[in-house]
XYZ file of C-alpha atoms in Angstrom:
648
model
C 96.328 77.541 36.005
C 95.003 75.281 33.262
C 91.495 73.995 34.123
C 92.438 70.391 33.365
C 95.444 70.593 35.695
C 93.224 72.032 38.431
C 90.707 69.200 37.949
C 93.477 66.584 38.008
C 94.980 68.083 41.162
C 91.609 68.139 42.925
C 90.971 64.522 41.937
C 94.229 63.554 43.658
C 93.831 65.735 46.763
C 96.494 68.252 45.722
C 95.763 71.889 46.583
C 96.098 74.533 43.864
C 95.638 77.348 46.409
C 95.495 77.832 50.161
C 94.965 80.555 52.761
C 98.223 82.015 54.037
C 98.859 83.252 57.578
C 97.097 86.514 56.703
C 93.997 84.455 55.790
C 94.444 85.540 52.197
C 94.270 83.323 49.138
C 97.672 82.178 47.904
C 97.787 80.457 44.512
C 100.213 77.573 44.064
C 102.386 77.537 40.954
C 101.670 75.028 38.226
C 105.250 73.783 38.584
C 104.649 72.887 42.243
C 101.371 71.125 41.477
C 102.968 69.138 38.649
C 105.859 68.190 40.932
C 103.582 66.950 43.714
C 101.361 65.037 41.276
C 104.497 63.302 40.030
C 105.232 62.169 43.593
C 101.781 60.543 43.575
C 102.612 58.685 40.377
C 100.562 61.011 38.172
C 102.255 62.381 35.042
C 101.181 65.992 34.518
C 104.262 67.241 32.699
C 102.507 67.950 29.376
C 98.979 68.932 28.315
C 98.603 65.512 26.677
C 99.689 63.713 29.842
C 97.259 65.793 31.911
C 94.363 64.967 29.583
C 95.282 61.280 29.635
C 95.528 61.170 33.439
C 92.240 63.037 33.822
C 90.539 60.646 31.417
C 91.783 57.722 33.501
C 90.322 59.305 36.628
C 86.954 59.795 34.972
C 86.963 56.266 33.619
C 87.730 54.892 37.065
C 84.972 56.954 38.619
C 82.560 55.889 35.911
C 83.078 52.230 36.773
C 81.721 52.879 40.261
C 84.507 50.927 41.936
C 84.832 51.285 45.672
C 88.058 52.511 47.298
C 90.410 49.959 48.807
C 89.361 51.002 52.320
C 85.965 51.994 53.684
C 85.726 53.641 57.101
C 82.432 53.894 58.988
C 81.727 55.205 62.452
C 80.367 52.783 65.037
C 76.569 52.629 64.924
C 76.307 53.856 61.347
C 76.048 52.090 58.008
C 76.754 52.919 54.403
C 75.127 52.169 51.086
C 76.910 49.744 48.771
C 76.541 49.274 45.012
C 75.500 45.622 45.459
C 75.549 42.598 47.722
C 78.663 41.182 49.327
C 80.236 39.056 52.023
C 81.666 40.465 55.235
C 84.385 38.641 57.120
C 84.587 40.152 60.575
C 87.786 40.510 62.555
C 86.789 37.577 64.762
C 86.570 35.304 61.700
C 82.774 35.130 61.461
C 81.054 35.851 58.131
C 77.915 37.767 57.189
C 76.099 38.406 53.952
C 75.257 42.050 53.275
C 72.562 43.279 50.929
C 73.230 46.687 49.428
C 74.587 48.304 52.584
C 77.138 48.080 55.358
C 74.999 47.217 58.395
C 74.948 49.666 61.298
C 75.432 47.006 63.990
C 78.997 45.979 63.209
C 81.528 45.812 66.049
C 84.558 48.077 66.213
C 87.484 46.649 64.327
C 89.131 45.627 61.087
C 86.928 43.626 58.763
C 87.013 42.476 55.118
C 84.319 43.127 52.525
C 84.136 41.161 49.271
C 81.896 42.806 46.711
C 81.809 42.930 42.912
C 85.150 41.201 42.607
C 86.820 43.631 45.014
C 88.426 42.756 48.330
C 88.057 45.808 50.577
C 89.242 46.698 54.083
C 86.259 47.812 56.158
C 87.150 49.644 59.361
C 84.545 50.399 62.011
C 85.889 53.229 64.174
C 84.590 54.833 67.389
C 82.309 57.841 67.137
C 84.399 59.320 69.974
C 86.833 58.397 72.696
C 85.799 58.282 76.359
C 86.221 61.660 78.032
C 89.824 61.943 79.292
C 90.295 62.250 83.052
C 91.043 65.568 84.692
C 94.570 65.323 86.032
C 98.008 66.883 85.969
C 101.535 65.768 85.256
C 105.001 66.537 83.990
C 106.299 67.364 80.530
C 109.713 65.758 80.326
C 112.603 65.598 77.880
C 113.782 62.184 79.049
C 117.279 62.448 77.590
C 117.884 65.533 79.779
C 117.513 63.606 83.046
C 120.690 62.241 84.577
C 121.379 60.323 87.743
C 124.155 58.405 89.449
C 123.084 55.304 87.525
C 122.484 56.710 84.024
C 124.931 56.380 81.142
C 125.437 59.888 79.812
C 121.729 60.689 79.349
C 118.333 59.966 80.878
C 116.991 56.437 80.467
C 114.014 54.253 81.357
C 115.311 53.539 84.881
C 115.526 57.307 85.445
C 111.958 57.634 84.189
C 110.701 55.052 86.675
C 112.536 56.816 89.494
C 111.169 60.194 88.466
C 107.572 58.919 88.344
C 107.877 57.558 91.875
C 109.301 60.782 93.370
C 107.629 63.652 91.504
C 104.554 64.483 93.551
C 102.030 61.817 92.461
C 101.430 62.992 88.878
C 98.638 61.580 86.752
C 100.747 61.542 83.593
C 104.241 62.097 82.264
C 104.493 63.422 78.708
C 107.776 62.482 77.010
C 109.718 63.505 73.943
C 109.558 60.941 71.090
C 111.331 57.667 71.938
C 111.392 56.503 68.306
C 114.125 54.266 66.930
C 117.418 55.476 65.522
C 119.454 53.813 62.803
C 122.132 52.081 64.942
C 125.107 53.623 63.140
C 127.382 56.574 63.817
C 126.962 59.487 64.115
C 123.664 59.347 66.007
C 121.503 62.401 65.201
C 120.296 64.423 68.174
C 116.746 65.303 67.127
C 114.029 62.959 68.405
C 111.749 64.329 65.684
C 113.739 62.878 62.746
C 113.650 59.184 63.632
C 114.604 56.162 61.582
C 111.354 54.422 62.543
C 108.279 55.456 64.495
C 107.290 51.809 65.010
C 110.162 50.803 67.272
C 112.067 52.322 70.191
C 115.416 54.027 70.726
C 118.018 51.736 72.349
C 119.822 54.726 73.872
C 117.053 54.765 76.502
C 117.844 51.237 77.697
C 119.167 50.894 81.220
C 121.845 48.241 80.861
C 121.815 47.072 84.492
C 118.054 46.385 84.328
C 118.435 43.662 81.690
C 118.047 40.023 82.690
C 121.367 39.282 81.027
C 123.227 41.753 83.235
C 121.572 40.309 86.331
C 122.644 36.794 85.256
C 126.214 37.825 84.491
C 129.016 36.819 86.854
C 130.979 39.562 88.664
C 133.891 39.726 86.159
C 131.471 40.102 83.247
C 129.488 42.765 85.090
C 132.704 44.628 85.794
C 133.538 44.508 82.087
C 130.115 45.966 81.267
C 130.362 48.604 83.989
C 133.646 49.817 82.539
C 131.845 51.048 79.416
C 129.688 53.511 81.373
C 130.262 57.120 80.232
C 129.789 60.114 82.503
C 127.300 62.926 81.972
C 128.994 65.863 80.291
C 127.971 69.464 79.669
C 126.316 68.351 76.445
C 124.884 64.952 75.595
C 126.967 63.055 73.059
C 124.474 60.569 71.597
C 127.129 58.817 69.523
C 129.297 58.241 72.597
C 126.309 56.962 74.570
C 125.381 54.540 71.792
C 128.971 53.323 71.438
C 129.058 52.585 75.175
C 125.674 50.881 75.354
C 126.258 48.926 72.143
C 129.569 47.637 73.504
C 127.888 46.631 76.775
C 125.040 44.896 74.961
C 127.460 42.992 72.753
C 129.259 41.708 75.847
C 125.917 40.565 77.311
C 124.578 39.207 74.011
C 125.958 35.642 74.478
C 123.756 35.341 77.595
C 120.555 36.132 75.651
C 119.890 32.572 74.491
C 117.870 31.753 71.411
C 115.968 34.681 69.884
C 112.614 34.075 68.170
C 112.671 35.590 64.673
C 109.318 34.227 63.507
C 106.660 35.606 65.874
C 106.953 39.255 64.769
C 107.935 39.553 61.090
C 107.754 43.360 61.238
C 110.313 43.475 64.039
C 112.560 41.022 62.207
C 112.377 43.193 59.082
C 113.405 46.223 61.136
C 116.283 44.262 62.673
C 117.362 43.203 59.181
C 117.504 46.872 58.206
C 119.688 47.579 61.253
C 122.054 44.753 60.341
C 122.313 45.938 56.734
C 122.870 49.531 57.857
C 125.805 48.397 59.980
C 127.332 46.894 56.828
C 126.390 49.447 54.158
C 125.756 52.724 56.002
C 122.826 54.641 57.456
C 121.256 55.737 54.138
C 119.619 52.799 52.365
C 119.350 54.880 49.183
C 123.144 54.559 48.919
C 123.284 50.796 49.502
C 124.189 48.405 46.697
C 121.233 48.264 44.306
C 120.289 44.690 45.201
C 119.613 45.693 48.829
C 117.481 48.778 48.227
C 114.156 46.952 48.407
C 113.205 44.902 51.472
C 111.534 42.265 49.285
C 114.485 41.727 46.937
C 116.055 38.257 46.663
C 119.335 39.585 48.085
C 117.614 40.959 51.171
C 115.417 37.909 51.740
C 118.464 35.641 51.561
C 120.587 37.883 53.815
C 121.645 36.106 57.004
C 123.435 37.624 59.973
C 123.588 37.105 63.722
C 123.077 40.875 63.960
C 119.425 40.437 62.971
C 118.793 38.422 66.126
C 120.874 40.928 68.113
C 118.674 43.848 67.107
C 115.481 41.857 67.716
C 116.790 41.140 71.219
C 117.597 44.822 71.832
C 114.068 45.861 70.857
C 112.583 43.223 73.158
C 114.691 44.569 76.014
C 113.190 47.975 75.297
C 109.680 46.515 75.303
C 110.366 44.929 78.700
C 111.686 48.163 80.184
C 108.867 50.255 78.722
C 106.480 47.714 80.218
C 108.178 48.148 83.593
C 107.631 51.911 83.333
C 103.951 51.266 82.661
C 103.791 48.978 85.674
C 105.321 51.701 87.848
C 102.682 54.122 86.575
C 99.919 51.675 87.493
C 101.429 51.067 90.936
C 101.434 54.825 91.493
C 97.744 54.979 90.534
C 98.340 57.315 87.589
C 95.027 57.769 85.707
C 96.824 58.301 82.382
C 100.416 57.162 82.832
C 103.115 57.650 80.222
C 102.159 59.742 77.196
C 104.421 59.121 74.214
C 105.012 61.648 71.453
C 104.433 60.761 67.785
C 106.775 62.624 65.438
C 105.130 63.924 62.270
C 107.379 61.882 59.985
C 110.597 59.908 59.635
C 113.991 60.333 58.028
C 113.556 59.184 54.395
C 116.962 57.468 54.619
C 115.925 55.435 57.675
C 114.268 52.120 58.411
C 110.674 53.176 57.713
C 111.817 54.880 54.516
C 113.191 51.516 53.362
C 110.536 49.170 54.730
C 107.503 51.309 53.873
C 108.711 52.830 50.604
C 105.632 51.601 48.720
C 103.320 53.720 50.899
C 105.640 56.732 51.189
C 106.140 59.388 48.531
C 109.665 58.939 47.179
C 111.657 62.169 47.260
C 109.159 64.383 49.047
C 109.939 66.435 52.134
C 107.163 67.690 54.375
C 107.164 71.082 56.038
C 105.061 74.212 56.264
C 104.298 77.219 54.054
C 105.627 80.688 54.890
C 104.153 82.252 58.016
C 104.823 85.121 60.387
C 107.608 83.243 62.187
C 109.161 81.427 59.202
C 108.731 83.723 56.252
C 110.632 81.436 53.862
C 108.577 78.379 54.735
C 109.856 75.235 56.431
C 111.342 72.037 55.026
C 111.516 69.454 57.814
C 113.284 66.888 55.647
C 110.802 64.178 56.651
C 108.885 61.602 54.630
C 105.133 61.601 53.935
C 102.469 58.936 53.575
C 100.983 58.603 50.103
C 97.236 58.937 50.762
C 96.323 56.839 47.730
C 98.547 53.954 48.841
C 97.265 54.102 52.422
C 93.744 53.608 51.044
C 94.721 50.771 48.708
C 96.677 48.912 51.411
C 93.976 49.195 54.069
C 96.057 51.676 56.105
C 98.109 48.664 57.223
C 101.339 50.589 57.885
C 99.517 53.361 59.776
C 97.619 50.794 61.840
C 100.807 48.865 62.622
C 102.611 52.014 63.737
C 99.810 53.068 66.087
C 99.310 49.571 67.454
C 102.972 49.203 68.358
C 103.150 52.617 70.043
C 99.976 52.125 72.071
C 101.293 48.860 73.553
C 103.453 50.927 75.876
C 101.492 54.165 76.223
C 98.662 55.480 78.333
C 98.372 58.331 75.874
C 99.747 59.706 72.644
C 100.602 63.269 71.698
C 100.397 63.695 67.925
C 102.870 66.286 66.704
C 101.405 68.591 64.014
C 98.030 66.867 64.251
C 96.756 68.967 61.322
C 98.785 66.552 59.194
C 95.968 64.029 59.592
C 93.920 66.373 57.385
C 96.563 67.825 55.082
C 100.300 68.369 55.026
C 102.678 70.574 53.083
C 104.671 68.644 50.466
C 107.879 70.082 49.009
C 108.858 68.433 45.697
C 112.509 67.443 45.173
C 114.744 70.351 44.246
C 112.212 73.019 45.216
C 112.352 75.535 48.030
C 110.066 75.044 51.036
C 107.897 78.001 49.981
C 107.154 76.304 46.658
C 105.309 73.282 47.977
C 101.591 72.696 48.314
C 99.155 70.861 50.532
C 98.215 67.233 49.965
C 94.962 66.134 51.567
C 94.267 62.934 53.476
C 90.986 61.359 54.549
C 90.496 62.648 58.108
C 87.644 60.207 58.754
C 90.156 57.413 58.208
C 93.243 58.989 59.781
C 91.413 60.265 62.865
C 89.086 57.273 63.084
C 91.870 54.675 62.984
C 93.785 56.680 65.590
C 90.654 56.602 67.780
C 90.192 52.863 67.209
C 93.718 51.961 68.268
C 93.555 54.383 71.217
C 90.261 52.822 72.333
C 91.755 49.352 72.253
C 94.680 50.564 74.356
C 92.509 52.596 76.758
C 94.659 55.616 75.919
C 94.071 59.349 75.615
C 95.032 61.331 72.506
C 96.452 64.861 72.479
C 96.767 66.783 69.231
C 99.427 69.471 68.843
C 97.208 71.997 67.060
C 99.221 75.156 67.647
C 99.602 77.900 65.086
C 97.291 78.496 62.150
C 95.098 75.428 61.761
C 91.849 74.927 59.898
C 88.665 75.010 62.003
C 88.030 71.409 60.872
C 91.052 70.296 62.887
C 89.876 71.824 66.152
C 86.302 70.664 65.527
C 87.445 67.148 64.647
C 89.502 66.775 67.805
C 86.628 68.120 69.892
C 84.121 65.760 68.268
C 86.340 62.756 68.965
C 87.073 63.705 72.603
C 90.709 64.148 71.694
C 92.531 67.000 73.363
C 94.026 70.036 71.706
C 96.922 72.101 73.042
C 96.647 75.318 75.061
C 100.013 77.032 75.568
C 100.074 80.033 77.891
C 102.288 82.072 75.537
C 99.772 81.650 72.685
C 96.400 81.642 74.444
C 95.443 85.265 73.916
C 93.232 87.387 71.712
C 95.296 87.886 68.585
C 92.573 90.043 67.009
C 92.943 92.582 69.822
C 95.721 95.137 69.169
C 96.827 94.570 72.772
C 96.918 90.769 72.296
C 95.424 90.338 75.771
C 95.995 86.979 77.473
C 92.764 85.074 77.975
C 91.764 84.512 81.604
C 91.849 80.918 82.873
C 88.060 80.495 82.625
C 88.229 81.072 78.858
C 90.600 78.177 78.219
C 89.110 75.180 76.375
C 87.961 72.184 78.385
C 89.303 69.549 75.988
C 92.937 70.583 76.009
C 96.351 69.967 77.496
C 97.486 73.219 79.131
C 101.185 74.081 79.393
C 103.259 77.193 79.955
C 105.562 76.575 77.017
C 106.826 73.847 74.649
C 110.241 72.459 73.754
C 110.410 74.915 70.803
C 109.663 78.036 72.885
C 111.349 79.978 75.681
C 111.260 78.498 79.158
C 109.430 80.445 81.860
C 112.662 81.879 83.261
C 113.994 82.484 79.763
C 110.851 84.388 78.808
C 111.059 86.597 81.880
C 114.758 87.287 81.262
C 114.403 87.899 77.521
C 116.779 85.008 76.847
C 115.172 84.240 73.485
C 116.162 87.688 72.204
C 119.704 87.432 73.574
C 120.360 83.999 72.046
C 118.819 84.771 68.670
C 120.738 88.047 68.477
C 124.002 86.231 69.155
C 123.186 83.734 66.385
C 121.953 86.298 63.859
C 118.446 84.814 63.985
C 116.399 87.975 64.574
C 113.969 89.134 61.910
C 114.183 92.780 63.089
C 116.594 94.877 65.107
C 117.699 93.879 68.582
C 115.984 96.961 69.991
C 112.678 96.119 68.312
C 112.826 92.506 69.463
C 113.617 93.556 73.029
C 110.731 96.006 72.982
C 108.393 93.248 71.801
C 109.647 90.889 74.508
C 109.217 93.597 77.147
C 105.654 94.197 75.978
C 104.878 90.471 76.092
C 106.220 90.230 79.647
C 104.161 93.220 80.722
C 101.024 91.702 79.233
C 101.631 88.403 81.003
C 102.247 90.093 84.331
C 99.024 92.068 83.814
C 97.109 88.818 83.245
C 98.579 87.266 86.387
C 97.892 90.429 88.377
C 94.264 90.469 87.208
C 93.877 86.992 88.728
C 95.340 88.173 92.042
C 98.367 85.888 91.629
C 101.182 88.482 91.719
C 101.827 92.088 92.663
C 104.101 94.694 91.133
C 106.776 93.648 93.628
C 106.702 89.933 92.761
C 110.051 88.395 91.828
C 110.595 86.322 88.701
C 110.538 83.133 90.798
C 107.160 84.175 92.210
C 105.913 84.913 88.701
C 106.826 81.370 87.601
C 104.858 79.957 90.523
C 101.950 82.206 89.541
C 102.029 80.887 85.968
C 101.381 77.391 87.315
C 98.632 78.708 89.594
C 97.118 80.408 86.535
C 96.996 77.079 84.660
C 95.578 75.383 87.753
C 92.526 77.661 87.481
C 91.770 76.649 83.876
C 89.120 74.042 83.014
C 91.578 72.089 80.822
C 91.356 68.370 81.437
C 95.128 67.934 81.503
C 97.832 70.286 82.770
C 101.548 69.598 82.612
C 104.466 71.396 84.193
C 107.922 71.314 82.646
C 111.046 70.741 84.685
C 112.662 73.492 82.622
C 110.121 75.976 84.004
C 109.968 74.701 87.564
C 113.749 74.496 87.983
C 114.397 77.903 86.443
C 116.298 76.692 83.363
C 117.078 79.526 80.953
C 117.866 77.459 77.855
C 115.021 76.079 75.764
C 115.607 72.487 74.551
C 115.301 73.340 70.853
C 115.726 76.591 68.937
C 113.878 76.251 65.600
C 115.821 77.433 62.591
C 119.178 76.300 63.998
C 121.241 73.149 63.637
C 124.836 73.236 64.897
C 124.611 76.901 65.905
C 122.645 75.919 69.029
C 122.905 72.677 71.056
C 119.381 71.477 70.241
C 118.256 68.374 72.162
C 121.704 67.971 73.749
C 121.479 69.938 77.000
C 121.047 67.943 80.218
C 119.195 69.545 83.083
C 121.504 71.380 85.448
C 120.300 69.361 88.439
C 120.644 65.591 88.739
C 117.660 63.350 89.381
C 118.769 63.005 92.996
C 118.901 66.790 93.392
C 115.534 67.201 91.688
C 113.956 64.761 94.135
C 115.082 66.949 97.021
C 114.209 70.287 95.424
C 111.251 71.959 97.194
C 110.089 73.540 93.909
C 108.978 70.116 92.666
C 106.554 69.477 95.520
C 105.415 73.111 95.534
C 104.407 72.883 91.866
C 102.913 69.431 92.319
C 100.764 70.705 95.200
C 99.493 73.616 93.086
C 98.432 71.368 90.222
C 97.300 68.455 92.393
C 94.905 70.733 94.275
C 93.765 72.684 91.236
C 90.515 74.624 91.276
C 88.663 75.575 88.118
C 86.490 78.590 87.518
C 83.307 78.288 85.464
C 84.267 74.781 84.370
C 82.075 73.529 81.551
C 81.001 69.879 81.299
């Protein structure tokens, strides 16, 4: 690759090579680098353009200008090129002479220096050590009860918390907002907005408006209630709940549109989407920017309607949090942060100036996805985050933490770097774009500290050592999944004993993208993938691999004295939970899919309509789950956990 192009890429945080899953150097094509630079607003299409862009970088660096955001850890300072004025978050002002002082409080401050107005963020050096506790890993949509409307909701969550064996936390799937149009997509990991919540999780009867309604109006609302079917139909659920909410809407009274401009902007998007369709990129040109005259002058009662719906969600999420506190849960509800959003959705429209237009994020080829992955999600522009003081990132985290005792960050390595796929290119032809982890991780820690919340990073697969080390340094937890926690350098791929598990981790048997415990023992993942033509090798080879994996797991459980050769599959599942209970991991979660013997995993990566991803309710109702002895048996195992050789 041309040396000037390499220098220009490095100056903009764009990788020209990376280590593949074999830990071997893989060079990125010049075409991919040029494409990604273009997404960052850098023209590298000709040698002349590259030289011009590189000259601009060197000129900028020669001026000694500071970046738009400076991040310092609490208790540390930083040299500055001159004197300036600090305006602290509390409104007080200080003069600074040649350095950021080391005694600044945590928070968001402003620094004026040399004609620049800079965001100065003081972030924690680390979070408080998370408590040692246990809980449940729950796909909320999969719950169903006598009172739910076709899928699990926030009333079901409150009921589950109160009857599930005194857990210390409940880890949920993402509850991010949809675009309120039809059809409603099933995946919780491709949301319209990560800053607001999904109205499908509202429990209609728990709204103040329903409680105020007279009997005939309540009967009209009740008539919309759908039944739980074999598969969840999100569009049907939204049609029913939307109709019920519209009947109750006249009872809402006046809705304040001024106190939260960000919420009002989101509601305006929802109202426009109802008129012009779910994809804002296909709207009439005058509505494609949120700051356009046509958008600012747009008036509709639907804006107030969608503000009201989001406030109902805030109230019901708050009620869940109150239930968690009443139950004495040391962590409470842990929400899941998807790695990105649908580019056609609300955040794609509202935050388009800090998102890279046209990019999709994903992952390079690896052992499991040899063609690479294109997740179809948007990506932050690191340069625009810096210049805007990370305002959109801060706002997103602040809104989520209002209703969370913890946050699981999907693909946490994306705080360091993420795979960008330029428009029109295959997933394998992307490259990594780097972010400032001191800022991304530090701001996450700051907002978590203010909320008193724990942070869990999903760091599975091949991740850089810096990711694991960064999480450890910040007292954030990594992820330890039983299926993966083994010695991959050993030809036998021996499962690590419980004592060798990391202390700062969330331990689980599986994840939503992997076989359930019963499915693993039955070889269900081979059967289903064979039926769908998803196997990389022959059925016989895949079955042999699955058989070997099962034998290795049983050997690990036997070595701990948890099973014998005669143990049944049900006894093996119990032993898996006992195995986790002996680890030193601060948090352990059990999944209802494992405890209740479900064969079907919630999501089968690499499929769309071929497999009912995210649409399968649990076979048992919430009422049946409450009476199932397997729930209390598992809770007792994890509640009374004992650790071996636990490190501080």
